[in-house]
């Protein structure tokens, strides 16, 4: 990210200030100009209407002398700072307050003309802004009022005032208004920029630097952002992700170490015995014993490899379940038959406490049988000689609870949460589990969770262990 966001924001800030100043100035000028012209037009219209109804009407009807009219209009013109004209309907200038010669010319029958004069050009307004048909070199505000005689419009009173004189007095006020307005806008936007810099940009830079560290494999960095908004949520998520990645990386190292150890030990034994038979260290008559050891180690490797394949399939691609209804009691009875040889050697017995003759559950029968096999296999390995393994089924809240309980060495309290980890073995179990790979319980948990169910363990060191998992009761049992 570097400084791209900051530069972009500064550029946007400058553009915003320039546009704000330009727009505000243009808007203020236009609004003030229109307001001043309208106000002045109203003022002048009142004066022109008064002139038209009193003085101009008397002048037109010749009841007021030119000299008196000229004197009165000069005073009014000075007061209004404007020129006063009287024109007829054809545009002849009958009187102009700023030029006494027009009155003399009018007396002699000579009139100045306003080219193309047309009173209808005013439309429904009483004023117009412009050079008044080319009569002036600059813009003028022109207000007109008709002079009536015998209920007819005889002439018009026109009052001309320079637009520049109307707006010049307000220039300083306009400039000050725009300046203070823009200054306030700049101050507000500067405050917004400061809030953005400390509230968004700096946290984003911290997140960016930390993300770059994560990309390089350094998961020790943490994003220190104090915020409860979205950025704080992102920072917290990244910190949580780093913790998970560090845990995953540690698990991967342990996994590789455990796999290497569990593969190296049998391979070393196989290699050693094969080399001893080849070089004659082990005579032919003694080879059968060591060939059986090699076969034992080969089976151990095969079992380990199959367990890894199962875990990889379950974890990476999910577990495809062939769901059906089956009798869990029957599966239990079938599974314990496979441990007949082990039970005879250790004088173990099975205590079956099964609910009903048949108890149907819903699940993948082959995978549930694998769960039972692994749990019973663990029970036989860690049970003391001349003991019993209790297997029980019960129903609770439309769930079937399956329990496998032994009276063996038990699991230490500090190892209860770790037994589900791949390759984990407690120190107490290492001497009794020569064939185990430490993957059995990990597979059990994967299968049970794939069914959307739960498995728990209750164990007391030196007293035994009980595993309990649930399965949904088949609908046929509910009906």
GROMACS .gro file of C-alpha atoms in nm:
model
  479
    1UNK     CA    1   0.000   0.000   0.000
    2UNK     CA    2   0.289   0.235   0.092
    3UNK     CA    3   0.160   0.595   0.074
    4UNK     CA    4  -0.084   0.552  -0.214
    5UNK     CA    5  -0.397   0.597  -0.003
    6UNK     CA    6  -0.252   0.902   0.176
    7UNK     CA    7  -0.146   1.072  -0.149
    8UNK     CA    8  -0.483   0.995  -0.304
    9UNK     CA    9  -0.662   1.142  -0.006
   10UNK     CA   10  -0.445   1.457   0.000
   11UNK     CA   11  -0.508   1.510  -0.371
   12UNK     CA   12  -0.880   1.462  -0.315
   13UNK     CA   13  -0.863   1.706  -0.026
   14UNK     CA   14  -0.698   1.976  -0.240
   15UNK     CA   15  -0.942   1.922  -0.526
   16UNK     CA   16  -1.229   1.942  -0.280
   17UNK     CA   17  -1.107   2.273  -0.138
   18UNK     CA   18  -1.061   2.427  -0.485
   19UNK     CA   19  -1.401   2.308  -0.605
   20UNK     CA   20  -1.567   2.418  -0.282
   21UNK     CA   21  -1.415   2.766  -0.309
   22UNK     CA   22  -1.512   2.798  -0.676
   23UNK     CA   23  -1.864   2.672  -0.632
   24UNK     CA   24  -1.929   2.875  -0.319
   25UNK     CA   25  -1.791   3.191  -0.477
   26UNK     CA   26  -1.992   3.148  -0.796
   27UNK     CA   27  -2.307   3.059  -0.606
   28UNK     CA   28  -2.265   3.344  -0.359
   29UNK     CA   29  -2.198   3.597  -0.635
   30UNK     CA   30  -2.495   3.487  -0.843
   31UNK     CA   31  -2.730   3.470  -0.547
   32UNK     CA   32  -2.622   3.805  -0.408
   33UNK     CA   33  -2.633   3.968  -0.752
   34UNK     CA   34  -2.988   3.847  -0.815
   35UNK     CA   35  -3.100   3.951  -0.469
   36UNK     CA   36  -2.949   4.301  -0.496
   37UNK     CA   37  -3.090   4.360  -0.843
   38UNK     CA   38  -3.435   4.244  -0.735
   39UNK     CA   39  -3.432   4.459  -0.422
   40UNK     CA   40  -3.310   4.766  -0.612
   41UNK     CA   41  -3.567   4.704  -0.885
   42UNK     CA   42  -3.848   4.703  -0.626
   43UNK     CA   43  -3.716   5.028  -0.479
   44UNK     CA   44  -3.684   5.199  -0.817
   45UNK     CA   45  -4.024   5.071  -0.929
   46UNK     CA   46  -4.193   5.242  -0.637
   47UNK     CA   47  -4.022   5.567  -0.734
   48UNK     CA   48  -4.101   5.529  -1.103
   49UNK     CA   49  -4.464   5.451  -1.030
   50UNK     CA   50  -4.483   5.764  -0.812
   51UNK     CA   51  -4.321   5.974  -1.085
   52UNK     CA   52  -4.554   5.829  -1.350
   53UNK     CA   53  -4.870   5.890  -1.147
   54UNK     CA   54  -4.784   6.242  -1.035
   55UNK     CA   55  -4.513   6.440  -1.208
   56UNK     CA   56  -4.496   6.271  -1.550
   57UNK     CA   57  -4.872   6.273  -1.587
   58UNK     CA   58  -4.882   6.646  -1.511
   59UNK     CA   59  -4.590   6.708  -1.745
   60UNK     CA   60  -4.755   6.510  -2.022
   61UNK     CA   61  -5.081   6.699  -1.983
   62UNK     CA   62  -4.881   7.025  -1.983
   63UNK     CA   63  -5.004   7.124  -1.639
   64UNK     CA   64  -4.646   7.121  -1.517
   65UNK     CA   65  -4.380   7.335  -1.683
   66UNK     CA   66  -4.066   7.178  -1.825
   67UNK     CA   67  -3.848   7.378  -1.589
   68UNK     CA   68  -4.039   7.263  -1.280
   69UNK     CA   69  -4.046   6.905  -1.401
   70UNK     CA   70  -3.673   6.922  -1.479
   71UNK     CA   71  -3.596   7.056  -1.135
   72UNK     CA   72  -3.801   6.794  -0.956
   73UNK     CA   73  -3.659   6.505  -1.164
   74UNK     CA   74  -3.302   6.626  -1.108
   75UNK     CA   75  -3.357   6.610  -0.735
   76UNK     CA   76  -3.510   6.265  -0.757
   77UNK     CA   77  -3.232   6.149  -0.992
   78UNK     CA   78  -2.967   6.268  -0.751
   79UNK     CA   79  -3.143   6.098  -0.463
   80UNK     CA   80  -3.170   5.768  -0.654
   81UNK     CA   81  -2.829   5.798  -0.827
   82UNK     CA   82  -3.012   5.709  -1.146
   83UNK     CA   83  -3.121   5.857  -1.477
   84UNK     CA   84  -3.491   5.927  -1.534
   85UNK     CA   85  -3.636   5.918  -1.884
   86UNK     CA   86  -3.976   5.979  -2.024
   87UNK     CA   87  -4.036   5.813  -2.358
   88UNK     CA   88  -4.342   5.776  -2.572
   89UNK     CA   89  -4.480   5.455  -2.713
   90UNK     CA   90  -4.264   5.482  -3.026
   91UNK     CA   91  -3.941   5.519  -2.829
   92UNK     CA   92  -3.889   5.894  -2.858
   93UNK     CA   93  -3.706   6.032  -2.555
   94UNK     CA   94  -3.927   6.316  -2.436
   95UNK     CA   95  -3.724   6.386  -2.122
   96UNK     CA   96  -3.389   6.285  -1.971
   97UNK     CA   97  -3.290   6.403  -1.625
   98UNK     CA   98  -2.918   6.406  -1.702
   99UNK     CA   99  -2.944   6.611  -2.021
  100UNK     CA  100  -3.132   6.944  -2.018
  101UNK     CA  101  -3.082   6.987  -2.393
  102UNK     CA  102  -3.332   6.711  -2.462
  103UNK     CA  103  -3.607   6.920  -2.318
  104UNK     CA  104  -3.504   7.211  -2.545
  105UNK     CA  105  -3.484   6.979  -2.846
  106UNK     CA  106  -3.826   6.841  -2.763
  107UNK     CA  107  -3.963   7.194  -2.756
  108UNK     CA  108  -3.825   7.243  -3.104
  109UNK     CA  109  -3.979   6.914  -3.221
  110UNK     CA  110  -3.654   6.718  -3.229
  111UNK     CA  111  -3.641   6.391  -3.033
  112UNK     CA  112  -3.375   6.132  -2.966
  113UNK     CA  113  -3.494   5.781  -3.041
  114UNK     CA  114  -3.447   5.445  -2.865
  115UNK     CA  115  -3.397   5.210  -3.155
  116UNK     CA  116  -3.630   4.909  -3.159
  117UNK     CA  117  -3.797   5.011  -2.837
  118UNK     CA  118  -4.087   4.783  -2.751
  119UNK     CA  119  -4.254   4.789  -2.410
  120UNK     CA  120  -4.362   4.430  -2.451
  121UNK     CA  121  -3.996   4.325  -2.421
  122UNK     CA  122  -4.032   4.368  -2.045
  123UNK     CA  123  -4.277   4.078  -2.047
  124UNK     CA  124  -4.453   4.020  -1.718
  125UNK     CA  125  -4.169   4.192  -1.528
  126UNK     CA  126  -4.132   4.560  -1.452
  127UNK     CA  127  -3.756   4.573  -1.506
  128UNK     CA  128  -3.477   4.447  -1.728
  129UNK     CA  129  -3.096   4.432  -1.709
  130UNK     CA  130  -2.878   4.519  -2.006
  131UNK     CA  131  -2.761   4.813  -2.219
  132UNK     CA  132  -3.122   4.907  -2.302
  133UNK     CA  133  -3.120   4.869  -2.679
  134UNK     CA  134  -2.761   4.989  -2.707
  135UNK     CA  135  -2.826   5.316  -2.523
  136UNK     CA  136  -2.553   5.248  -2.266
  137UNK     CA  137  -2.202   5.108  -2.278
  138UNK     CA  138  -2.247   4.905  -1.958
  139UNK     CA  139  -2.523   4.702  -1.801
  140UNK     CA  140  -2.802   4.904  -1.650
  141UNK     CA  141  -3.102   4.814  -1.436
  142UNK     CA  142  -3.401   4.969  -1.614
  143UNK     CA  143  -3.741   4.999  -1.443
  144UNK     CA  144  -4.047   5.126  -1.625
  145UNK     CA  145  -4.392   5.252  -1.530
  146UNK     CA  146  -4.659   5.353  -1.777
  147UNK     CA  147  -4.800   5.703  -1.777
  148UNK     CA  148  -5.175   5.692  -1.849
  149UNK     CA  149  -5.394   5.962  -1.990
  150UNK     CA  150  -5.764   5.913  -2.051
  151UNK     CA  151  -5.725   5.550  -1.954
  152UNK     CA  152  -5.462   5.499  -2.222
  153UNK     CA  153  -5.086   5.452  -2.199
  154UNK     CA  154  -4.942   5.770  -2.331
  155UNK     CA  155  -4.577   5.751  -2.223
  156UNK     CA  156  -4.340   5.553  -2.005
  157UNK     CA  157  -4.122   5.660  -1.715
  158UNK     CA  158  -3.790   5.476  -1.730
  159UNK     CA  159  -3.540   5.476  -1.443
  160UNK     CA  160  -3.188   5.363  -1.533
  161UNK     CA  161  -2.930   5.275  -1.271
  162UNK     CA  162  -2.586   5.125  -1.328
  163UNK     CA  163  -2.560   4.765  -1.211
  164UNK     CA  164  -2.203   4.826  -1.098
  165UNK     CA  165  -2.319   5.092  -0.849
  166UNK     CA  166  -2.576   4.848  -0.713
  167UNK     CA  167  -2.328   4.564  -0.645
  168UNK     CA  168  -2.008   4.758  -0.572
  169UNK     CA  169  -2.108   4.833  -0.214
  170UNK     CA  170  -2.156   4.463  -0.146
  171UNK     CA  171  -1.828   4.338  -0.294
  172UNK     CA  172  -1.637   4.357   0.031
  173UNK     CA  173  -1.919   4.188   0.218
  174UNK     CA  174  -1.936   3.915  -0.045
  175UNK     CA  175  -1.561   3.858  -0.030
  176UNK     CA  176  -1.567   3.833   0.348
  177UNK     CA  177  -1.865   3.599   0.345
  178UNK     CA  178  -1.705   3.365   0.091
  179UNK     CA  179  -1.371   3.379   0.272
  180UNK     CA  180  -1.517   3.286   0.610
  181UNK     CA  181  -1.737   3.020   0.453
  182UNK     CA  182  -1.445   2.859   0.272
  183UNK     CA  183  -1.231   2.887   0.585
  184UNK     CA  184  -1.498   2.700   0.779
  185UNK     CA  185  -1.521   2.435   0.506
  186UNK     CA  186  -1.140   2.398   0.504
  187UNK     CA  187  -1.136   2.364   0.881
  188UNK     CA  188  -1.407   2.097   0.874
  189UNK     CA  189  -1.235   1.907   0.593
  190UNK     CA  190  -0.901   1.933   0.776
  191UNK     CA  191  -1.066   1.781   1.082
  192UNK     CA  192  -1.204   1.507   0.857
  193UNK     CA  193  -0.855   1.450   0.716
  194UNK     CA  194  -0.706   1.421   1.066
  195UNK     CA  195  -0.975   1.173   1.166
  196UNK     CA  196  -0.911   0.976   0.847
  197UNK     CA  197  -0.534   0.980   0.902
  198UNK     CA  198  -0.544   0.854   1.259
  199UNK     CA  199  -0.862   0.647   1.235
  200UNK     CA  200  -0.818   0.478   0.897
  201UNK     CA  201  -0.484   0.538   0.730
  202UNK     CA  202  -0.251   0.457   1.021
  203UNK     CA  203  -0.446   0.139   1.117
  204UNK     CA  204  -0.443   0.032   0.752
  205UNK     CA  205  -0.067   0.083   0.738
  206UNK     CA  206  -0.026  -0.133   1.048
  207UNK     CA  207  -0.248  -0.400   0.896
  208UNK     CA  208  -0.053  -0.380   0.568
  209UNK     CA  209   0.286  -0.417   0.740
  210UNK     CA  210   0.158  -0.709   0.947
  211UNK     CA  211   0.009  -0.875   0.639
  212UNK     CA  212   0.345  -0.845   0.461
  213UNK     CA  213   0.510  -1.011   0.762
  214UNK     CA  214   0.256  -1.294   0.745
  215UNK     CA  215   0.325  -1.333   0.373
  216UNK     CA  216   0.694  -1.384   0.458
  217UNK     CA  217   0.608  -1.650   0.717
  218UNK     CA  218   0.651  -1.437   1.030
  219UNK     CA  219   0.335  -1.499   1.232
  220UNK     CA  220   0.469  -1.344   1.551
  221UNK     CA  221   0.355  -0.994   1.447
  222UNK     CA  222   0.025  -0.861   1.579
  223UNK     CA  223  -0.192  -0.571   1.469
  224UNK     CA  224  -0.229  -0.327   1.758
  225UNK     CA  225  -0.537  -0.125   1.667
  226UNK     CA  226  -0.774   0.012   1.928
  227UNK     CA  227  -1.104   0.031   1.748
  228UNK     CA  228  -1.442  -0.136   1.765
  229UNK     CA  229  -1.535  -0.047   1.407
  230UNK     CA  230  -1.472  -0.249   1.090
  231UNK     CA  231  -1.096  -0.184   1.097
  232UNK     CA  232  -1.076  -0.308   1.454
  233UNK     CA  233  -1.269  -0.617   1.346
  234UNK     CA  234  -1.024  -0.673   1.059
  235UNK     CA  235  -0.728  -0.633   1.297
  236UNK     CA  236  -0.879  -0.878   1.542
  237UNK     CA  237  -0.948  -1.124   1.260
  238UNK     CA  238  -0.588  -1.098   1.139
  239UNK     CA  239  -0.455  -1.156   1.490
  240UNK     CA  240  -0.681  -1.458   1.527
  241UNK     CA  241  -0.566  -1.583   1.186
  242UNK     CA  242  -0.201  -1.545   1.294
  243UNK     CA  243  -0.269  -1.746   1.609
  244UNK     CA  244  -0.436  -2.017   1.405
  245UNK     CA  245  -0.155  -2.020   1.150
  246UNK     CA  246   0.107  -2.047   1.423
  247UNK     CA  247  -0.089  -2.334   1.579
  248UNK     CA  248  -0.125  -2.496   1.238
  249UNK     CA  249   0.244  -2.452   1.166
  250UNK     CA  250   0.330  -2.604   1.503
  251UNK     CA  251   0.088  -2.890   1.438
  252UNK     CA  252   0.246  -2.948   1.098
  253UNK     CA  253   0.592  -2.971   1.254
  254UNK     CA  254   0.465  -3.212   1.513
  255UNK     CA  255   0.280  -3.409   1.249
  256UNK     CA  256   0.590  -3.442   1.030
  257UNK     CA  257   0.800  -3.533   1.331
  258UNK     CA  258   0.554  -3.799   1.443
  259UNK     CA  259   0.507  -3.943   1.095
  260UNK     CA  260   0.883  -3.953   1.045
  261UNK     CA  261   0.930  -4.130   1.379
  262UNK     CA  262   0.651  -4.382   1.321
  263UNK     CA  263   0.779  -4.464   0.973
  264UNK     CA  264   1.148  -4.463   1.064
  265UNK     CA  265   1.122  -4.712   1.351
  266UNK     CA  266   0.967  -5.003   1.154
  267UNK     CA  267   1.177  -4.926   0.845
  268UNK     CA  268   1.493  -4.935   1.056
  269UNK     CA  269   1.390  -5.271   1.202
  270UNK     CA  270   1.305  -5.414   0.860
  271UNK     CA  271   1.631  -5.289   0.709
  272UNK     CA  272   1.838  -5.421   0.998
  273UNK     CA  273   1.688  -5.770   0.993
  274UNK     CA  274   1.706  -5.797   0.614
  275UNK     CA  275   2.073  -5.692   0.611
  276UNK     CA  276   2.147  -5.939   0.894
  277UNK     CA  277   1.989  -6.225   0.696
  278UNK     CA  278   2.172  -6.125   0.378
  279UNK     CA  279   2.517  -6.106   0.537
  280UNK     CA  280   2.467  -6.430   0.730
  281UNK     CA  281   2.450  -6.277   1.076
  282UNK     CA  282   2.114  -6.447   1.115
  283UNK     CA  283   2.146  -6.811   1.004
  284UNK     CA  284   1.875  -6.961   0.781
  285UNK     CA  285   1.733  -7.173   1.063
  286UNK     CA  286   1.667  -6.859   1.272
  287UNK     CA  287   1.521  -6.645   0.995
  288UNK     CA  288   1.155  -6.743   1.050
  289UNK     CA  289   1.139  -6.552   1.376
  290UNK     CA  290   1.275  -6.234   1.220
  291UNK     CA  291   1.062  -6.273   0.910
  292UNK     CA  292   0.758  -6.266   1.139
  293UNK     CA  293   0.893  -5.945   1.295
  294UNK     CA  294   0.936  -5.799   0.946
  295UNK     CA  295   0.578  -5.901   0.863
  296UNK     CA  296   0.456  -5.739   1.187
  297UNK     CA  297   0.634  -5.413   1.105
  298UNK     CA  298   0.505  -5.422   0.747
  299UNK     CA  299   0.148  -5.458   0.870
  300UNK     CA  300   0.210  -5.168   1.107
  301UNK     CA  301   0.331  -4.951   0.819
  302UNK     CA  302   0.033  -5.055   0.608
  303UNK     CA  303  -0.209  -4.966   0.889
  304UNK     CA  304  -0.038  -4.631   0.944
  305UNK     CA  305  -0.050  -4.549   0.572
  306UNK     CA  306  -0.420  -4.640   0.550
  307UNK     CA  307  -0.498  -4.425   0.854
  308UNK     CA  308  -0.320  -4.128   0.697
  309UNK     CA  309  -0.512  -4.180   0.374
  310UNK     CA  310  -0.840  -4.188   0.568
  311UNK     CA  311  -0.761  -3.872   0.763
  312UNK     CA  312  -0.653  -3.687   0.450
  313UNK     CA  313  -0.973  -3.788   0.274
  314UNK     CA  314  -1.190  -3.689   0.569
  315UNK     CA  315  -1.021  -3.356   0.638
  316UNK     CA  316  -0.947  -3.223   0.290
  317UNK     CA  317  -1.248  -3.323   0.084
  318UNK     CA  318  -1.508  -3.384   0.348
  319UNK     CA  319  -1.654  -3.722   0.423
  320UNK     CA  320  -1.904  -3.890   0.194
  321UNK     CA  321  -2.157  -4.075   0.407
  322UNK     CA  322  -2.368  -4.365   0.289
  323UNK     CA  323  -2.653  -4.297   0.529
  324UNK     CA  324  -2.904  -4.567   0.611
  325UNK     CA  325  -3.093  -4.715   0.906
  326UNK     CA  326  -2.919  -5.006   1.078
  327UNK     CA  327  -2.928  -5.199   1.403
  328UNK     CA  328  -2.648  -5.064   1.625
  329UNK     CA  329  -2.686  -5.358   1.867
  330UNK     CA  330  -2.612  -5.603   1.589
  331UNK     CA  331  -2.306  -5.402   1.476
  332UNK     CA  332  -2.169  -5.404   1.831
  333UNK     CA  333  -2.212  -5.782   1.860
  334UNK     CA  334  -2.044  -5.836   1.524
  335UNK     CA  335  -1.752  -5.604   1.601
  336UNK     CA  336  -1.657  -5.764   1.934
  337UNK     CA  337  -1.617  -6.101   1.762
  338UNK     CA  338  -1.302  -5.970   1.592
  339UNK     CA  339  -1.134  -5.932   1.934
  340UNK     CA  340  -1.187  -6.292   2.044
  341UNK     CA  341  -0.817  -6.379   2.021
  342UNK     CA  342  -0.705  -6.071   2.215
  343UNK     CA  343  -0.965  -6.129   2.482
  344UNK     CA  344  -0.854  -6.491   2.531
  345UNK     CA  345  -0.490  -6.386   2.581
  346UNK     CA  346  -0.575  -6.120   2.840
  347UNK     CA  347  -0.878  -6.301   2.984
  348UNK     CA  348  -1.109  -6.010   2.900
  349UNK     CA  349  -1.487  -6.028   2.889
  350UNK     CA  350  -1.753  -5.802   2.737
  351UNK     CA  351  -2.044  -5.678   2.945
  352UNK     CA  352  -2.317  -5.582   2.697
  353UNK     CA  353  -2.600  -5.362   2.828
  354UNK     CA  354  -2.804  -5.308   2.511
  355UNK     CA  355  -3.145  -5.143   2.485
  356UNK     CA  356  -3.393  -5.382   2.326
  357UNK     CA  357  -3.331  -5.672   2.092
  358UNK     CA  358  -3.288  -5.424   1.805
  359UNK     CA  359  -3.201  -5.055   1.817
  360UNK     CA  360  -3.199  -4.878   1.482
  361UNK     CA  361  -2.997  -4.563   1.423
  362UNK     CA  362  -2.934  -4.346   1.118
  363UNK     CA  363  -2.579  -4.316   0.984
  364UNK     CA  364  -2.306  -4.468   0.771
  365UNK     CA  365  -2.291  -4.827   0.898
  366UNK     CA  366  -1.937  -4.907   0.781
  367UNK     CA  367  -1.790  -4.587   0.931
  368UNK     CA  368  -1.975  -4.633   1.261
  369UNK     CA  369  -1.837  -4.988   1.270
  370UNK     CA  370  -1.490  -4.834   1.226
  371UNK     CA  371  -1.561  -4.604   1.524
  372UNK     CA  372  -1.666  -4.900   1.737
  373UNK     CA  373  -1.363  -5.102   1.627
  374UNK     CA  374  -1.120  -4.825   1.722
  375UNK     CA  375  -1.284  -4.763   2.059
  376UNK     CA  376  -1.301  -5.135   2.148
  377UNK     CA  377  -0.944  -5.183   2.020
  378UNK     CA  378  -0.826  -4.909   2.259
  379UNK     CA  379  -1.025  -5.065   2.543
  380UNK     CA  380  -0.863  -5.406   2.489
  381UNK     CA  381  -0.513  -5.258   2.467
  382UNK     CA  382  -0.535  -5.057   2.788
  383UNK     CA  383  -0.754  -5.288   3.000
  384UNK     CA  384  -0.589  -5.483   3.275
  385UNK     CA  385  -0.586  -5.863   3.252
  386UNK     CA  386  -0.891  -6.045   3.390
  387UNK     CA  387  -1.117  -5.740   3.354
  388UNK     CA  388  -1.439  -5.657   3.173
  389UNK     CA  389  -1.521  -5.408   2.897
  390UNK     CA  390  -1.871  -5.263   2.928
  391UNK     CA  391  -2.057  -5.161   2.611
  392UNK     CA  392  -2.393  -4.992   2.660
  393UNK     CA  393  -2.665  -4.841   2.439
  394UNK     CA  394  -2.944  -4.612   2.561
  395UNK     CA  395  -3.198  -4.365   2.426
  396UNK     CA  396  -3.230  -4.003   2.533
  397UNK     CA  397  -3.416  -3.720   2.354
  398UNK     CA  398  -3.438  -3.912   2.023
  399UNK     CA  399  -3.064  -3.978   2.037
  400UNK     CA  400  -2.891  -4.311   2.088
  401UNK     CA  401  -2.596  -4.301   2.327
  402UNK     CA  402  -2.326  -4.564   2.272
  403UNK     CA  403  -2.077  -4.614   2.556
  404UNK     CA  404  -1.750  -4.814   2.558
  405UNK     CA  405  -1.601  -4.836   2.906
  406UNK     CA  406  -1.288  -5.016   3.029
  407UNK     CA  407  -1.123  -5.049   3.368
  408UNK     CA  408  -0.767  -4.996   3.250
  409UNK     CA  409  -0.488  -4.747   3.307
  410UNK     CA  410  -0.700  -4.438   3.239
  411UNK     CA  411  -0.591  -4.106   3.088
  412UNK     CA  412  -0.411  -3.830   3.283
  413UNK     CA  413  -0.619  -3.514   3.330
  414UNK     CA  414  -0.370  -3.299   3.138
  415UNK     CA  415  -0.395  -3.529   2.836
  416UNK     CA  416  -0.775  -3.547   2.801
  417UNK     CA  417  -0.793  -3.263   2.546
  418UNK     CA  418  -0.493  -3.389   2.350
  419UNK     CA  419  -0.605  -3.746   2.282
  420UNK     CA  420  -0.793  -3.631   1.969
  421UNK     CA  421  -0.475  -3.490   1.815
  422UNK     CA  422  -0.310  -3.692   1.543
  423UNK     CA  423  -0.022  -3.916   1.661
  424UNK     CA  424  -0.075  -3.816   2.024
  425UNK     CA  425  -0.001  -4.086   2.281
  426UNK     CA  426   0.009  -4.046   2.656
  427UNK     CA  427   0.319  -4.157   2.838
  428UNK     CA  428   0.118  -4.429   3.010
  429UNK     CA  429  -0.005  -4.574   2.680
  430UNK     CA  430   0.328  -4.594   2.500
  431UNK     CA  431   0.437  -4.912   2.675
  432UNK     CA  432   0.107  -5.089   2.607
  433UNK     CA  433   0.037  -4.973   2.249
  434UNK     CA  434   0.308  -5.116   2.025
  435UNK     CA  435   0.095  -5.136   1.714
  436UNK     CA  436  -0.094  -4.807   1.752
  437UNK     CA  437  -0.019  -4.506   1.534
  438UNK     CA  438  -0.192  -4.242   1.744
  439UNK     CA  439  -0.446  -4.181   1.467
  440UNK     CA  440  -0.736  -4.397   1.585
  441UNK     CA  441  -0.912  -4.140   1.803
  442UNK     CA  442  -0.852  -3.866   1.546
  443UNK     CA  443  -1.035  -4.081   1.290
  444UNK     CA  444  -1.313  -4.154   1.541
  445UNK     CA  445  -1.371  -3.784   1.603
  446UNK     CA  446  -1.373  -3.704   1.230
  447UNK     CA  447  -1.637  -3.971   1.161
  448UNK     CA  448  -1.863  -3.875   1.453
  449UNK     CA  449  -1.847  -3.504   1.364
  450UNK     CA  450  -1.921  -3.585   0.998
  451UNK     CA  451  -2.251  -3.730   1.124
  452UNK     CA  452  -2.322  -3.404   1.306
  453UNK     CA  453  -2.290  -3.578   1.642
  454UNK     CA  454  -2.065  -3.554   1.948
  455UNK     CA  455  -1.821  -3.777   2.132
  456UNK     CA  456  -1.704  -3.729   2.491
  457UNK     CA  457  -1.456  -3.902   2.718
  458UNK     CA  458  -1.463  -3.961   3.093
  459UNK     CA  459  -1.146  -4.101   3.245
  460UNK     CA  460  -0.981  -4.144   3.582
  461UNK     CA  461  -0.613  -4.232   3.591
  462UNK     CA  462  -0.572  -4.588   3.718
  463UNK     CA  463  -0.949  -4.657   3.713
  464UNK     CA  464  -1.043  -4.671   3.347
  465UNK     CA  465  -1.187  -4.473   3.055
  466UNK     CA  466  -1.534  -4.435   2.905
  467UNK     CA  467  -1.605  -4.303   2.554
  468UNK     CA  468  -1.964  -4.195   2.478
  469UNK     CA  469  -2.088  -4.087   2.133
  470UNK     CA  470  -2.433  -4.018   1.995
  471UNK     CA  471  -2.627  -4.113   1.682
  472UNK     CA  472  -2.975  -4.007   1.569
  473UNK     CA  473  -3.250  -4.253   1.650
  474UNK     CA  474  -3.400  -4.396   1.331
  475UNK     CA  475  -3.753  -4.280   1.250
  476UNK     CA  476  -3.881  -4.634   1.266
  477UNK     CA  477  -3.792  -4.632   1.634
  478UNK     CA  478  -3.978  -4.307   1.692
  479UNK     CA  479  -4.301  -4.414   1.519
   0.00000   0.00000   0.00000
